[in-house]
mmCIF file of C-alpha atoms and ligand atoms in Angstrom:
data_model
loop_
_atom_site.group_PDB
_atom_site.id
_atom_site.type_symbol
_atom_site.label_atom_id
_atom_site.label_comp_id
_atom_site.label_asym_id
_atom_site.label_seq_id
_atom_site.Cartn_x
_atom_site.Cartn_y
_atom_site.Cartn_z
ATOM 1 C CA MET A 1 0.000 0.000 0.000
ATOM 2 C CA LYS A 2 2.781 2.361 0.983
ATOM 3 C CA LYS A 3 4.519 1.572 -2.270
ATOM 4 C CA LEU A 4 1.369 2.265 -4.235
ATOM 5 C CA ILE A 5 0.950 5.624 -2.564
ATOM 6 C CA HIS A 6 4.524 6.343 -3.488
ATOM 7 C CA VAL A 7 3.972 5.496 -7.131
ATOM 8 C CA PHE A 8 0.842 7.619 -7.149
ATOM 9 C CA LEU A 9 2.607 10.596 -5.599
ATOM 10 C CA ASN A 10 5.452 10.272 -8.074
ATOM 11 C CA VAL A 11 2.997 10.594 -10.949
ATOM 12 C CA LEU A 12 1.357 13.642 -9.382
ATOM 13 C CA TYR A 13 4.545 15.240 -8.106
ATOM 14 C CA PRO A 14 7.481 13.727 -9.937
ATOM 15 C CA ARG A 15 10.870 14.157 -8.308
ATOM 16 C CA HIS A 16 13.264 16.468 -10.080
ATOM 17 C CA CYS A 17 17.046 16.460 -10.183
ATOM 18 C CA PRO A 18 18.495 19.067 -7.783
ATOM 19 C CA VAL A 19 21.308 19.821 -10.245
ATOM 20 C CA CYS A 20 19.729 19.999 -13.727
ATOM 21 C CA HIS A 21 16.061 20.275 -12.555
ATOM 22 C CA ARG A 22 14.751 17.726 -15.064
ATOM 23 C CA ILE A 23 12.296 15.051 -13.957
ATOM 24 C CA LEU A 24 14.311 12.081 -12.737
ATOM 25 C CA ARG A 25 14.109 9.139 -15.132
ATOM 26 C CA ASN A 26 14.352 6.793 -12.198
ATOM 27 C CA GLN A 27 12.035 8.170 -9.528
ATOM 28 C CA ALA A 28 13.846 6.154 -6.850
ATOM 29 C CA ASP A 29 17.013 8.232 -7.432
ATOM 30 C CA LEU A 30 17.778 11.518 -5.692
ATOM 31 C CA VAL A 31 19.833 12.894 -8.588
ATOM 32 C CA CYS A 32 20.475 11.854 -12.225
ATOM 33 C CA PRO A 33 23.526 9.591 -12.516
ATOM 34 C CA GLU A 34 25.276 12.158 -14.708
ATOM 35 C CA CYS A 35 24.578 14.958 -12.200
ATOM 36 C CA GLU A 36 25.934 13.096 -9.170
ATOM 37 C CA ASP A 37 29.014 15.341 -9.080
ATOM 38 C CA GLY A 38 27.240 18.381 -10.467
ATOM 39 C CA PHE A 39 27.944 20.711 -7.536
ATOM 40 C CA ARG A 40 31.471 21.908 -6.818
ATOM 41 C CA ARG A 41 32.756 20.609 -3.532
ATOM 42 C CA VAL A 42 34.898 22.313 -0.930
ATOM 43 C CA GLY A 43 38.265 20.628 -1.472
ATOM 44 C CA GLY A 44 40.697 19.203 1.038
ATOM 45 C CA HIS A 45 42.013 22.598 2.098
ATOM 46 C CA TYR A 46 39.543 24.487 4.226
ATOM 47 C CA CYS A 47 39.679 26.809 7.220
ATOM 48 C CA LEU A 48 39.722 24.769 10.421
ATOM 49 C CA LYS A 49 37.297 27.249 11.958
ATOM 50 C CA CYS A 50 34.755 28.333 9.367
ATOM 51 C CA GLY A 51 35.263 25.723 6.656
ATOM 52 C CA LYS A 52 35.880 28.156 3.791
ATOM 53 C CA PRO A 53 38.460 27.103 1.206
ATOM 54 C CA VAL A 54 42.026 28.202 2.017
ATOM 55 C CA LYS A 55 45.415 27.826 0.333
ATOM 56 C CA PRO A 56 47.160 24.483 0.961
ATOM 57 C CA GLN A 57 49.603 25.814 3.557
ATOM 58 C CA GLU A 58 47.001 27.738 5.575
ATOM 59 C CA GLU A 59 45.140 26.451 8.609
ATOM 60 C CA TYR A 60 42.787 29.392 9.011
ATOM 61 C CA CYS A 61 41.318 31.921 6.597
ATOM 62 C CA ALA A 62 42.231 35.583 6.973
ATOM 63 C CA GLU A 63 38.925 36.362 8.680
ATOM 64 C CA CYS A 64 39.199 33.656 11.311
ATOM 65 C CA ARG A 65 42.793 34.495 12.118
ATOM 66 C CA GLY A 66 41.735 37.914 13.304
ATOM 67 C CA ARG A 67 38.678 37.137 15.388
ATOM 68 C CA LYS A 68 37.116 34.966 18.000
ATOM 69 C CA ARG A 69 34.107 32.901 16.948
ATOM 70 C CA SER A 70 31.350 31.656 19.214
ATOM 71 C CA PHE A 71 31.058 28.363 17.343
ATOM 72 C CA ASP A 72 33.761 25.732 17.498
ATOM 73 C CA ARG A 73 33.811 24.785 13.855
ATOM 74 C CA ASN A 74 31.747 24.925 10.672
ATOM 75 C CA ARG A 75 31.914 22.403 7.852
ATOM 76 C CA SER A 76 30.316 22.985 4.463
ATOM 77 C CA VAL A 77 30.083 20.459 1.649
ATOM 78 C CA PHE A 78 29.634 22.525 -1.516
ATOM 79 C CA LEU A 79 30.648 25.904 -2.879
ATOM 80 C CA TYR A 80 27.811 28.389 -3.182
ATOM 81 C CA ASP A 81 27.851 29.180 -6.897
ATOM 82 C CA GLY A 82 25.169 29.953 -9.473
ATOM 83 C CA LYS A 83 24.182 26.330 -9.871
ATOM 84 C CA LEU A 84 23.661 25.770 -6.193
ATOM 85 C CA ARG A 85 21.899 29.092 -5.783
ATOM 86 C CA GLN A 86 19.364 28.076 -8.416
ATOM 87 C CA SER A 87 18.890 24.704 -6.777
ATOM 88 C CA LEU A 88 18.272 26.290 -3.381
ATOM 89 C CA VAL A 89 15.791 28.782 -4.837
ATOM 90 C CA ARG A 90 13.723 25.916 -6.217
ATOM 91 C CA TYR A 91 14.060 24.040 -2.951
ATOM 92 C CA LYS A 92 13.063 26.962 -0.747
ATOM 93 C CA TYR A 93 10.495 28.815 -2.808
ATOM 94 C CA TYR A 94 9.191 26.579 -5.601
ATOM 95 C CA GLY A 95 8.218 23.392 -3.855
ATOM 96 C CA ALA A 96 11.171 21.168 -4.792
ATOM 97 C CA ARG A 97 11.336 19.876 -1.257
ATOM 98 C CA GLU A 98 12.754 16.580 -2.484
ATOM 99 C CA TYR A 99 16.051 18.365 -3.164
ATOM 100 C CA GLY A 100 16.557 18.345 0.588
ATOM 101 C CA ASP A 101 16.912 14.567 0.465
ATOM 102 C CA PHE A 102 19.901 14.882 -1.851
ATOM 103 C CA TYR A 103 21.367 17.701 0.245
ATOM 104 C CA GLY A 104 21.067 15.620 3.403
ATOM 105 C CA VAL A 105 22.585 12.543 1.807
ATOM 106 C CA SER A 106 25.462 14.621 0.412
ATOM 107 C CA ILE A 107 26.205 16.108 3.819
ATOM 108 C CA CYS A 108 26.318 12.629 5.361
ATOM 109 C CA ARG A 109 28.416 11.235 2.548
ATOM 110 C CA TYR A 110 31.112 13.890 2.657
ATOM 111 C CA ILE A 111 31.233 15.068 6.253
ATOM 112 C CA GLY A 112 29.200 12.425 8.087
ATOM 113 C CA GLU A 113 32.327 10.906 9.595
ATOM 114 C CA GLU A 114 33.372 14.214 11.062
ATOM 115 C CA ILE A 115 29.875 14.911 12.416
ATOM 116 C CA ARG A 116 29.991 11.558 14.177
ATOM 117 C CA ARG A 117 33.347 12.445 15.697
ATOM 118 C CA TRP A 118 31.878 15.630 17.153
ATOM 119 C CA ASN A 119 29.413 13.336 18.855
ATOM 120 C CA PRO A 120 26.595 15.903 19.120
ATOM 121 C CA ASP A 121 23.734 15.244 21.535
ATOM 122 C CA VAL A 122 21.325 17.024 19.236
ATOM 123 C CA LEU A 123 21.057 18.640 15.806
ATOM 124 C CA ILE A 124 19.489 22.090 15.803
ATOM 125 C CA PRO A 125 18.338 23.681 12.547
ATOM 126 C CA ILE A 126 18.570 27.451 12.237
ATOM 127 C CA PRO A 127 14.922 28.417 12.772
ATOM 128 C CA LEU A 128 12.683 30.771 10.850
ATOM 129 C CA THR A 129 10.425 33.247 12.595
ATOM 130 C CA SER A 130 6.904 31.854 12.894
ATOM 131 C CA ALA A 131 5.640 34.395 10.347
ATOM 132 C CA LYS A 132 8.199 33.290 7.793
ATOM 133 C CA LEU A 133 7.550 29.625 8.529
ATOM 134 C CA ARG A 134 3.860 30.137 7.810
ATOM 135 C CA MET A 135 4.672 31.899 4.578
ATOM 136 C CA ARG A 136 7.199 29.361 3.324
ATOM 137 C CA GLY A 137 5.451 26.262 4.644
ATOM 138 C CA PHE A 138 8.609 24.557 5.819
ATOM 139 C CA ASN A 139 12.007 25.269 7.275
ATOM 140 C CA GLN A 140 14.651 24.440 4.686
ATOM 141 C CA ALA A 141 17.301 23.866 7.341
ATOM 142 C CA GLY A 142 14.922 21.766 9.442
ATOM 143 C CA TYR A 143 14.168 19.439 6.559
ATOM 144 C CA MET A 144 17.884 18.854 5.997
ATOM 145 C CA ALA A 145 18.525 18.390 9.713
ATOM 146 C CA ASP A 146 15.829 15.686 9.819
ATOM 147 C CA ARG A 147 17.475 13.811 6.945
ATOM 148 C CA ILE A 148 20.907 14.013 8.588
ATOM 149 C CA GLY A 149 19.499 12.966 11.944
ATOM 150 C CA GLU A 150 17.779 9.917 10.445
ATOM 151 C CA LYS A 151 20.891 8.805 8.660
ATOM 152 C CA LEU A 152 23.382 9.385 11.470
ATOM 153 C CA GLU A 153 20.916 8.519 14.230
ATOM 154 C CA ILE A 154 21.215 11.811 16.060
ATOM 155 C CA PRO A 155 18.127 13.441 17.631
ATOM 156 C CA VAL A 156 16.897 16.639 15.992
ATOM 157 C CA SER A 157 15.243 19.431 17.939
ATOM 158 C CA HIS A 158 13.058 21.985 16.201
ATOM 159 C CA ASP A 159 12.234 24.013 19.264
ATOM 160 C CA ILE A 160 15.319 24.434 21.436
ATOM 161 C CA LEU A 161 16.347 27.415 19.315
ATOM 162 C CA LYS A 162 13.730 30.002 18.346
ATOM 163 C CA LYS A 163 13.972 32.997 16.083
ATOM 164 C CA ILE A 164 12.100 35.852 17.652
ATOM 165 C CA HIS A 165 12.262 38.625 15.150
ATOM 166 C CA GLU A 166 13.135 39.047 11.523
ATOM 167 C CA THR A 167 16.542 40.408 10.712
ATOM 168 C CA ARG A 168 17.171 42.731 7.798
ATOM 169 C CA SER A 169 19.200 41.322 4.940
ATOM 170 C CA GLN A 170 22.802 41.311 6.122
ATOM 171 C CA LYS A 171 24.140 42.179 2.698
ATOM 172 C CA LYS A 172 24.045 45.949 2.851
ATOM 173 C CA LEU A 173 25.091 46.313 6.479
ATOM 174 C CA ASN A 174 28.538 46.957 7.915
ATOM 175 C CA ALA A 175 30.068 44.797 10.646
ATOM 176 C CA VAL A 176 28.644 46.802 13.556
ATOM 177 C CA GLN A 177 25.160 46.983 12.037
ATOM 178 C CA ARG A 178 25.257 43.250 11.352
ATOM 179 C CA LYS A 179 25.965 42.462 14.950
ATOM 180 C CA GLN A 180 23.177 44.718 16.146
ATOM 181 C CA ASN A 181 20.836 43.276 13.527
ATOM 182 C CA LEU A 182 21.324 39.731 14.786
ATOM 183 C CA LYS A 183 21.553 40.528 18.473
ATOM 184 C CA ASP A 184 18.589 39.066 20.299
ATOM 185 C CA ALA A 185 17.215 37.589 17.071
ATOM 186 C CA PHE A 186 17.474 34.137 18.622
ATOM 187 C CA TYR A 187 16.250 32.685 21.861
ATOM 188 C CA VAL A 188 17.160 29.359 23.502
ATOM 189 C CA LYS A 189 14.407 27.547 25.386
ATOM 190 C CA GLU A 190 16.398 24.917 27.268
ATOM 191 C CA ASP A 191 19.246 24.637 29.716
ATOM 192 C CA LEU A 192 22.020 23.207 27.566
ATOM 193 C CA ARG A 193 24.698 22.784 30.221
ATOM 194 C CA GLY A 194 27.043 19.975 29.240
ATOM 195 C CA PHE A 195 25.519 19.572 25.783
ATOM 196 C CA THR A 196 27.344 19.358 22.488
ATOM 197 C CA VAL A 197 25.130 20.651 19.722
ATOM 198 C CA ALA A 198 25.426 20.865 15.940
ATOM 199 C CA VAL A 199 23.559 23.654 14.194
ATOM 200 C CA VAL A 200 22.313 23.036 10.647
ATOM 201 C CA ASP A 201 21.782 25.629 7.912
ATOM 202 C CA ASP A 202 21.776 25.784 4.126
ATOM 203 C CA VAL A 203 24.296 28.529 3.376
ATOM 204 C CA TYR A 204 27.308 29.893 5.246
ATOM 205 C CA THR A 205 28.233 33.349 3.984
ATOM 206 C CA THR A 206 29.662 35.832 6.467
ATOM 207 C CA GLY A 207 29.054 33.510 9.387
ATOM 208 C CA SER A 208 27.065 36.149 11.250
ATOM 209 C CA THR A 209 23.910 34.016 11.534
ATOM 210 C CA MET A 210 25.922 31.123 12.928
ATOM 211 C CA GLU A 211 27.762 33.491 15.208
ATOM 212 C CA ALA A 212 24.512 34.867 16.642
ATOM 213 C CA ALA A 213 22.953 31.411 17.061
ATOM 214 C CA ALA A 214 26.108 29.939 18.578
ATOM 215 C CA SER A 215 26.597 32.730 21.097
ATOM 216 C CA CYS A 216 22.992 32.266 22.176
ATOM 217 C CA LEU A 217 23.459 28.485 22.532
ATOM 218 C CA LYS A 218 26.672 28.949 24.482
ATOM 219 C CA ALA A 219 25.011 31.469 26.767
ATOM 220 C CA ALA A 220 22.445 28.737 27.478
ATOM 221 C CA GLY A 221 25.280 26.477 28.584
ATOM 222 C CA ALA A 222 26.199 24.485 25.461
ATOM 223 C CA GLU A 223 29.736 23.204 25.805
ATOM 224 C CA LYS A 224 30.470 22.845 22.113
ATOM 225 C CA VAL A 225 28.615 24.309 19.160
ATOM 226 C CA TYR A 226 29.452 22.861 15.745
ATOM 227 C CA CYS A 227 27.899 23.982 12.486
ATOM 228 C CA ILE A 228 26.865 21.983 9.448
ATOM 229 C CA THR A 229 26.077 23.901 6.275
ATOM 230 C CA LEU A 230 25.287 22.599 2.831
ATOM 231 C CA CYS A 231 27.399 25.216 1.132
ATOM 232 C CA THR A 232 29.733 28.127 1.705
ATOM 233 C CA GLY A 233 30.618 31.325 -0.103
ATOM 234 C CA GLN A 234 34.204 31.343 -1.246
ATOM 235 C CA GLY A 235 35.328 33.960 1.248
HETATM 236 ZN ZN1 LIG P 1 20.334 16.062 -13.404
HETATM 237 ZN ZN1 LIG P 2 37.772 30.819 8.491
#
């Protein structure tokens, strides 16, 4: 019966490829075979703090060398380029929720080992405000966190971290304005003393969202805050 429902749903809402956006020939796949390596990956040389690509001899990127971060480490799988941007737009705004399955699997495939080593007690997706959640219908980071949690058998919490108010787009703000913009945007509902948590989001750009969430989680007692992001800007 479950299988039949599946077949039926696939006819009504066929799965598309997250890379080329065509309907998948084999509806049991998450991506076309020829698109498997369609997104550019972060190579073997990345900043040990924020996960952005660095030159082979560098341990940290220029930005991380000069500042303290509230999170312990971020790892991203892909580079945020035009292809990935388009994929995420369809995922977030045009109903291609199935892309999240491929994103989750990719995260587990490429950095799953490291996530296991962190040994997080819980995965925490970066939340949306309730207004935005209603508008969008789902939390793109939450969907990915659920897939990762299933695969790596780590609990996922959708309500430890709350987003209280909307922040303005960070793009046009300077460093001081960014900080102010994100200050108090998040709220932690639980006592996290002794916990190791891993925060999940789709894109890592300046790191300011992660910074704000992580400082909030640490203030609530979290011992370690790791970050998992699908993709990163190139710094
Ligand atoms: Zn494809
Ligand atoms: Zn860095």
